[in-house]
PDB file of C-alpha atoms in Angstrom:
ATOM      1  CA  MET A   5      78.853 106.426  97.012  1.00 43.00           C
ATOM      2  CA  MET A   6      77.980 110.011  96.472  1.00 45.00           C
ATOM      3  CA  THR A   7      80.154 112.791  97.730  1.00 43.00           C
ATOM      4  CA  HIS A   8      79.127 116.328  98.480  1.00 43.00           C
ATOM      5  CA  PRO A   9      81.526 119.100  97.935  1.00 44.00           C
ATOM      6  CA  VAL A  10      82.308 121.267 100.903  1.00 42.00           C
ATOM      7  CA  SER A  11      82.883 124.937 100.155  1.00 41.00           C
ATOM      8  CA  SER A  12      86.307 126.511 100.847  1.00 41.00           C
ATOM      9  CA  ALA A  13      84.654 129.051 103.065  1.00 42.00           C
ATOM     10  CA  VAL A  14      83.275 126.324 105.319  1.00 40.00           C
ATOM     11  CA  LEU A  15      86.656 124.602 105.395  1.00 41.00           C
ATOM     12  CA  ALA A  16      88.393 127.845 106.137  1.00 44.00           C
ATOM     13  CA  THR A  17      86.203 128.397 109.334  1.00 43.00           C
ATOM     14  CA  ARG A  18      87.485 125.189 110.904  1.00 45.00           C
ATOM     15  CA  PRO A  19      90.986 125.140 112.311  1.00 47.00           C
ATOM     16  CA  SER A  20      93.200 122.944 110.082  1.00 52.00           C
ATOM     17  CA  ARG A  21      94.815 121.120 112.971  1.00 50.00           C
ATOM     18  CA  ALA A  22      91.415 120.081 114.349  1.00 48.00           C
ATOM     19  CA  ARG A  23      90.291 118.989 110.865  1.00 51.00           C
ATOM     20  CA  ALA A  24      93.560 117.026 110.468  1.00 48.00           C
ATOM     21  CA  ILE A  25      93.113 115.165 113.765  1.00 48.00           C
ATOM     22  CA  LYS A  26      89.445 114.347 113.119  1.00 48.00           C
ATOM     23  CA  GLY A  27      90.323 113.177 109.663  1.00 49.00           C
ATOM     24  CA  ALA A  28      93.197 111.146 111.076  1.00 47.00           C
ATOM     25  CA  LEU A  29      90.877 109.525 113.687  1.00 45.00           C
ATOM     26  CA  PHE A  30      88.134 108.953 111.209  1.00 46.00           C
ATOM     27  CA  GLY A  31      90.831 107.423 108.807  1.00 49.00           C
ATOM     28  CA  LEU A  32      92.340 105.242 111.485  1.00 47.00           C
ATOM     29  CA  VAL A  33      88.940 103.909 112.683  1.00 43.00           C
ATOM     30  CA  LEU A  34      87.681 103.298 109.149  1.00 44.00           C
ATOM     31  CA  GLY A  35      90.914 101.736 108.029  1.00 46.00           C
ATOM     32  CA  LEU A  36      91.398  99.565 111.137  1.00 42.00           C
ATOM     33  CA  ALA A  37      87.679  98.609 110.908  1.00 40.00           C
ATOM     34  CA  ALA A  38      88.065  97.636 107.357  1.00 40.00           C
ATOM     35  CA  ALA A  39      91.299  95.992 108.314  1.00 39.00           C
ATOM     36  CA  ALA A  40      89.869  94.073 111.117  1.00 38.00           C
ATOM     37  CA  GLY A  41      87.411  92.529 108.789  1.00 38.00           C
ATOM     38  CA  ALA A  42      83.659  92.815 108.542  1.00 35.00           C
ATOM     39  CA  PRO A  43      81.749  91.215 111.367  1.00 35.00           C
ATOM     40  CA  ALA A  44      80.556  88.676 108.823  1.00 35.00           C
ATOM     41  CA  VAL A  45      83.990  87.478 108.190  1.00 34.00           C
ATOM     42  CA  ALA A  46      84.828  87.627 111.788  1.00 35.00           C
ATOM     43  CA  ALA A  47      81.961  85.168 112.536  1.00 35.00           C
ATOM     44  CA  GLY A  48      83.127  82.810 109.795  1.00 36.00           C
ATOM     45  CA  TYR A  49      80.915  84.137 106.999  1.00 34.00           C
ATOM     46  CA  GLY A  50      81.933  85.604 103.635  1.00 36.00           C
ATOM     47  CA  HIS A  51      84.941  84.825 101.562  1.00 35.00           C
ATOM     48  CA  HIS A  52      88.171  83.538 102.945  1.00 36.00           C
ATOM     49  CA  GLY A  53      90.340  84.367  99.980  1.00 37.00           C
ATOM     50  CA  HIS A  54      93.656  85.894  99.525  1.00 36.00           C
ATOM     51  CA  HIS A  55      93.982  89.269 101.511  1.00 37.00           C
ATOM     52  CA  GLY A  56      96.925  90.716  99.663  1.00 38.00           C
ATOM     53  CA  HIS A  57     100.332  91.802 100.985  1.00 35.00           C
ATOM     54  CA  HIS A  58      98.780  94.959 102.754  1.00 35.00           C
ATOM     55  CA  GLY A  59      97.595  92.773 105.538  1.00 36.00           C
ATOM     56  CA  ALA A  60      94.226  93.067 107.199  1.00 40.00           C
ATOM     57  CA  MET A  61      95.027  96.030 109.345  1.00 44.00           C
ATOM     58  CA  MET A  62      95.423  98.061 106.178  1.00 35.00           C
ATOM     59  CA  GLY A  63      92.068  97.115 104.807  1.00 38.00           C
ATOM     60  CA  GLY A  64      92.894  93.638 103.304  1.00 34.00           C
ATOM     61  CA  GLY A  65      90.458  91.431 105.211  1.00 36.00           C
ATOM     62  CA  GLY A  66      90.593  89.041 108.168  1.00 49.00           C
ATOM     63  CA  GLY A  67      92.587  91.418 110.501  1.00 64.00           C
ATOM     64  CA  PHE A  68      92.783  90.249 113.947  1.00 68.00           C
ATOM     65  CA  MET A  69      91.655  86.929 112.903  1.00 65.00           C
ATOM     66  CA  ALA A  70      94.922  85.727 111.530  1.00 67.00           C
ATOM     67  CA  ASP A  71      97.598  83.584 112.970  1.00 71.00           C
ATOM     68  CA  PRO A  72     100.063  85.171 115.431  1.00 70.00           C
ATOM     69  CA  GLN A  73     102.936  85.368 112.847  1.00 74.00           C
ATOM     70  CA  HIS A  74     100.570  87.191 110.416  1.00 85.00           C
ATOM     71  CA  VAL A  75      99.337  89.508 113.001  1.00 87.00           C
ATOM     72  CA  GLU A  76     102.864  90.627 113.776  1.00 85.00           C
ATOM     73  CA  ARG A  77     103.588  91.168 110.163  1.00 88.00           C
ATOM     74  CA  MET A  78     100.446  93.142 109.968  1.00 88.00           C
ATOM     75  CA  VAL A  79     101.418  95.227 112.948  1.00 89.00           C
ATOM     76  CA  GLU A  80     104.930  96.036 111.417  1.00 88.00           C
ATOM     77  CA  HIS A  81     103.216  97.018 108.004  1.00 87.00           C
ATOM     78  CA  MET A  82     100.731  99.311 109.825  1.00 87.00           C
ATOM     79  CA  LEU A  83     103.624 101.037 111.625  1.00 90.00           C
ATOM     80  CA  ARG A  84     105.826 101.384 108.691  1.00 86.00           C
ATOM     81  CA  ASP A  85     106.947 105.055 108.160  1.00 86.00           C
ATOM     82  CA  LEU A  86     105.273 106.135 111.470  1.00 91.00           C
ATOM     83  CA  ASN A  87     108.566 106.307 113.548  1.00 91.00           C
ATOM     84  CA  ALA A  88     106.903 104.183 116.143  1.00 94.00           C
ATOM     85  CA  SER A  89     108.992 103.668 119.257  1.00 94.00           C
ATOM     86  CA  ASP A  90     109.907 100.113 120.427  1.00 94.00           C
ATOM     87  CA  GLN A  91     107.535 100.643 123.275  1.00 96.00           C
ATOM     88  CA  GLN A  92     104.593 101.530 120.959  1.00 95.00           C
ATOM     89  CA  ARG A  93     105.475  98.595 118.728  1.00 94.00           C
ATOM     90  CA  SER A  94     105.366  96.298 121.640  1.00 94.00           C
ATOM     91  CA  GLN A  95     102.228  97.547 123.079  1.00 96.00           C
ATOM     92  CA  ILE A  96     100.510  97.477 119.677  1.00 94.00           C
ATOM     93  CA  ARG A  97     101.632  93.876 119.096  1.00 93.00           C
ATOM     94  CA  GLN A  98     100.342  92.922 122.439  1.00 94.00           C
ATOM     95  CA  ILE A  99      97.031  94.380 121.750  1.00 95.00           C
ATOM     96  CA  ALA A 100      96.710  92.825 118.363  1.00 93.00           C
ATOM     97  CA  LEU A 101      97.801  89.352 119.544  1.00 93.00           C
ATOM     98  CA  ALA A 102      95.334  89.362 122.435  1.00 93.00           C
ATOM     99  CA  ALA A 103      92.527  90.306 120.079  1.00 92.00           C
ATOM    100  CA  ALA A 104      93.602  87.694 117.553  1.00 91.00           C
ATOM    101  CA  THR A 105      93.717  85.001 120.309  1.00 90.00           C
ATOM    102  CA  GLU A 106      90.220  85.962 121.630  1.00 90.00           C
ATOM    103  CA  LEU A 107      88.716  86.398 118.132  1.00 90.00           C
ATOM    104  CA  LYS A 108      89.926  83.053 117.021  1.00 88.00           C
ATOM    105  CA  ALA A 109      87.322  81.413 119.379  1.00 87.00           C
ATOM    106  CA  GLY A 110      84.693  83.653 117.968  1.00 87.00           C
ATOM    107  CA  ARG A 111      85.501  82.789 114.518  1.00 87.00           C
ATOM    108  CA  GLU A 112      85.204  79.022 115.207  1.00 89.00           C
ATOM    109  CA  ALA A 113      81.782  79.589 116.918  1.00 90.00           C
ATOM    110  CA  GLY A 114      80.656  81.615 113.781  1.00 89.00           C
ATOM    111  CA  ARG A 115      81.769  78.659 111.625  1.00 92.00           C
ATOM    112  CA  LYS A 116      79.928  76.225 113.656  1.00 94.00           C
ATOM    113  CA  LEU A 117      76.693  78.352 113.600  1.00 93.00           C
ATOM    114  CA  HIS A 118      77.177  78.584 109.763  1.00 92.00           C
ATOM    115  CA  GLU A 119      77.419  74.897 109.478  1.00 95.00           C
ATOM    116  CA  GLN A 120      74.378  74.272 111.569  1.00 94.00           C
ATOM    117  CA  MET A 121      72.335  76.884 109.542  1.00 93.00           C
ATOM    118  CA  ARG A 122      73.405  75.162 106.325  1.00 94.00           C
ATOM    119  CA  SER A 123      72.346  71.834 107.832  1.00 94.00           C
ATOM    120  CA  LEU A 124      68.905  73.031 108.794  1.00 94.00           C
ATOM    121  CA  PHE A 125      68.283  74.209 105.138  1.00 94.00           C
ATOM    122  CA  THR A 126      69.095  70.669 103.892  1.00 94.00           C
ATOM    123  CA  GLN A 127      66.611  68.867 106.101  1.00 94.00           C
ATOM    124  CA  PRO A 128      63.390  67.460 104.633  1.00 95.00           C
ATOM    125  CA  ASN A 129      61.295  69.802 106.731  1.00 94.00           C
ATOM    126  CA  ILE A 130      62.387  73.482 107.242  1.00 94.00           C
ATOM    127  CA  ASP A 131      62.191  74.500 110.891  1.00 94.00           C
ATOM    128  CA  ALA A 132      61.728  78.308 110.719  1.00 94.00           C
ATOM    129  CA  ALA A 133      62.058  78.655 114.582  1.00 95.00           C
ATOM    130  CA  ALA A 134      65.293  76.869 114.611  1.00 94.00           C
ATOM    131  CA  ILE A 135      66.712  78.814 111.774  1.00 93.00           C
ATOM    132  CA  GLU A 136      65.659  82.121 113.342  1.00 95.00           C
ATOM    133  CA  ALA A 137      67.230  81.008 116.794  1.00 94.00           C
ATOM    134  CA  LEU A 138      70.485  80.312 114.800  1.00 93.00           C
ATOM    135  CA  ARG A 139      70.312  83.638 113.003  1.00 93.00           C
ATOM    136  CA  GLN A 140      69.908  85.421 116.318  1.00 95.00           C
ATOM    137  CA  GLN A 141      72.884  83.580 117.755  1.00 94.00           C
ATOM    138  CA  SER A 142      74.945  84.399 114.652  1.00 93.00           C
ATOM    139  CA  VAL A 143      74.072  88.124 115.076  1.00 94.00           C
ATOM    140  CA  ALA A 144      75.079  87.979 118.709  1.00 94.00           C
ATOM    141  CA  GLN A 145      78.343  86.331 117.803  1.00 92.00           C
ATOM    142  CA  MET A 146      79.035  88.815 115.046  1.00 93.00           C
ATOM    143  CA  ASP A 147      78.323  91.630 117.461  1.00 94.00           C
ATOM    144  CA  ALA A 148      80.702  90.296 120.127  1.00 93.00           C
ATOM    145  CA  ASN A 149      83.464  89.885 117.571  1.00 92.00           C
ATOM    146  CA  SER A 150      82.828  93.384 116.208  1.00 93.00           C
ATOM    147  CA  ARG A 151      82.946  94.789 119.759  1.00 95.00           C
ATOM    148  CA  ARG A 152      86.251  93.045 120.422  1.00 93.00           C
ATOM    149  CA  MET A 153      87.772  94.325 117.308  1.00 91.00           C
ATOM    150  CA  THR A 154      86.620  97.784 117.922  1.00 94.00           C
ATOM    151  CA  GLN A 155      88.097  97.769 121.523  1.00 95.00           C
ATOM    152  CA  ALA A 156      91.477  96.583 119.958  1.00 93.00           C
ATOM    153  CA  MET A 157      91.369  99.478 117.402  1.00 91.00           C
ATOM    154  CA  VAL A 158      90.495 101.920 120.156  1.00 94.00           C
ATOM    155  CA  ASP A 159      93.498 100.664 122.267  1.00 96.00           C
ATOM    156  CA  ILE A 160      95.868 100.744 119.304  1.00 93.00           C
ATOM    157  CA  ALA A 161      94.673 104.310 118.515  1.00 93.00           C
ATOM    158  CA  ARG A 162      95.451 105.423 122.077  1.00 96.00           C
ATOM    159  CA  VAL A 163      99.071 104.125 121.892  1.00 96.00           C
ATOM    160  CA  LEU A 164      99.641 106.327 118.652  1.00 95.00           C
ATOM    161  CA  THR A 165     100.273 109.904 118.777  1.00 96.00           C
ATOM    162  CA  PRO A 166      97.926 112.400 116.839  1.00 95.00           C
ATOM    163  CA  GLU A 167     100.746 112.859 114.193  1.00 95.00           C
ATOM    164  CA  GLN A 168     101.161 109.134 113.840  1.00 94.00           C
ATOM    165  CA  ARG A 169      97.317 108.642 113.390  1.00 93.00           C
ATOM    166  CA  ALA A 170      97.362 111.571 110.842  1.00 93.00           C
ATOM    167  CA  ARG A 171     100.154 109.859 108.777  1.00 92.00           C
ATOM    168  CA  LEU A 172      98.326 106.527 108.915  1.00 89.00           C
ATOM    169  CA  ALA A 173      95.086 108.084 107.915  1.00 89.00           C
ATOM    170  CA  GLU A 174      96.873 109.671 104.825  1.00 92.00           C
ATOM    171  CA  ARG A 175      98.301 106.294 103.879  1.00 90.00           C
ATOM    172  CA  MET A 176      94.976 104.671 104.055  1.00 87.00           C
ATOM    173  CA  ALA A 177      93.423 107.444 102.022  1.00 93.00           C
ATOM    174  CA  GLU A 178      96.071 107.070  99.456  1.00 93.00           C
ATOM    175  CA  ARG A 179      95.488 103.310  99.293  1.00 90.00           C
ATOM    176  CA  GLN A 180      91.757 103.826  99.123  1.00 93.00           C
ATOM    177  CA  ARG A 181      92.233 106.223  96.062  1.00 95.00           C
ATOM    178  CA  ARG A 182      94.440 103.548  94.304  1.00 95.00           C
ATOM    179  CA  VAL A 183      91.718 100.897  94.879  1.00 95.00           C
ATOM    180  CA  GLU A 184      88.890 103.082  93.562  1.00 96.00           C
ATOM    181  CA  GLN A 185      91.077 103.946  90.662  1.00 95.00           C
ATOM    182  CA  ARG A 186      91.715 100.190  89.771  1.00 95.00           C
ATOM    183  CA  MET A 187      87.987  99.473  90.242  1.00 95.00           C
ATOM    184  CA  GLN A 188      87.187 102.314  87.677  1.00 95.00           C
ATOM    185  CA  GLU A 189      89.611 100.994  85.261  1.00 95.00           C
ATOM    186  CA  ARG A 190      88.306  97.533  85.667  1.00 94.00           C
ATOM    187  CA  GLN A 191      84.706  98.720  84.983  1.00 93.00           C
ATOM    188  CA  GLN A 192      85.969 100.633  81.910  1.00 92.00           C
ATOM    189  CA  ARG A 193      87.592  97.639  80.584  1.00 92.00           C
ATOM    190  CA  MET A 194      84.415  95.434  81.210  1.00 91.00           C
ATOM    191  CA  GLN A 195      82.353  98.051  79.377  1.00 90.00           C
ATOM    192  CA  GLU A 196      84.591  98.208  76.388  1.00 89.00           C
ATOM    193  CA  GLN A 197      84.598  94.447  76.165  1.00 89.00           C
ATOM    194  CA  GLY A 198      80.681  94.453  76.210  1.00 82.00           C
ATOM    195  CA  PRO A 199      78.407  91.565  77.239  1.00 79.00           C
ATOM    196  CA  ARG A 200      79.858  88.017  77.041  1.00 69.00           C
TER     197      ARG A 200
END
């Protein structure tokens, strides 16, 4: 991904508080979106491997698709160091658990569609119309899951203060920097090893 430098003159013309809030909101949405999982994962596609100790709300994977205990751990991890009140923690936990419950059905529907699609491709005669119909159903299911995850993220963002969102965005940006650094180091090691 290519980044474009922004001149200090341009940055100086924007109020730093507004820039921080915009950055926090962008980071929160981006981080929670990644955390909530890609729509394909939500619908039962993609990998279902280990998501790491960071939990899905911090960009690790399945997000709201996890079991209730895991969702609660993710909420606690997300709120770490944010000085969230008991009321905020309770509200966010309720939002996340409600989304997880609703998205579980969506995930199961996505898996069934995936199995049906796989079955169609193993038939002696390929039925393009049936495959297309399943593809359209899959896209609709992924969209419904994505809408539900986005609504949960918006609801959670509304519970947090601008300062809490800014701190969360900083943590997510730092985590992203670490991930990118590890990826660069891995690529460098692979280049040094050469082709196998």
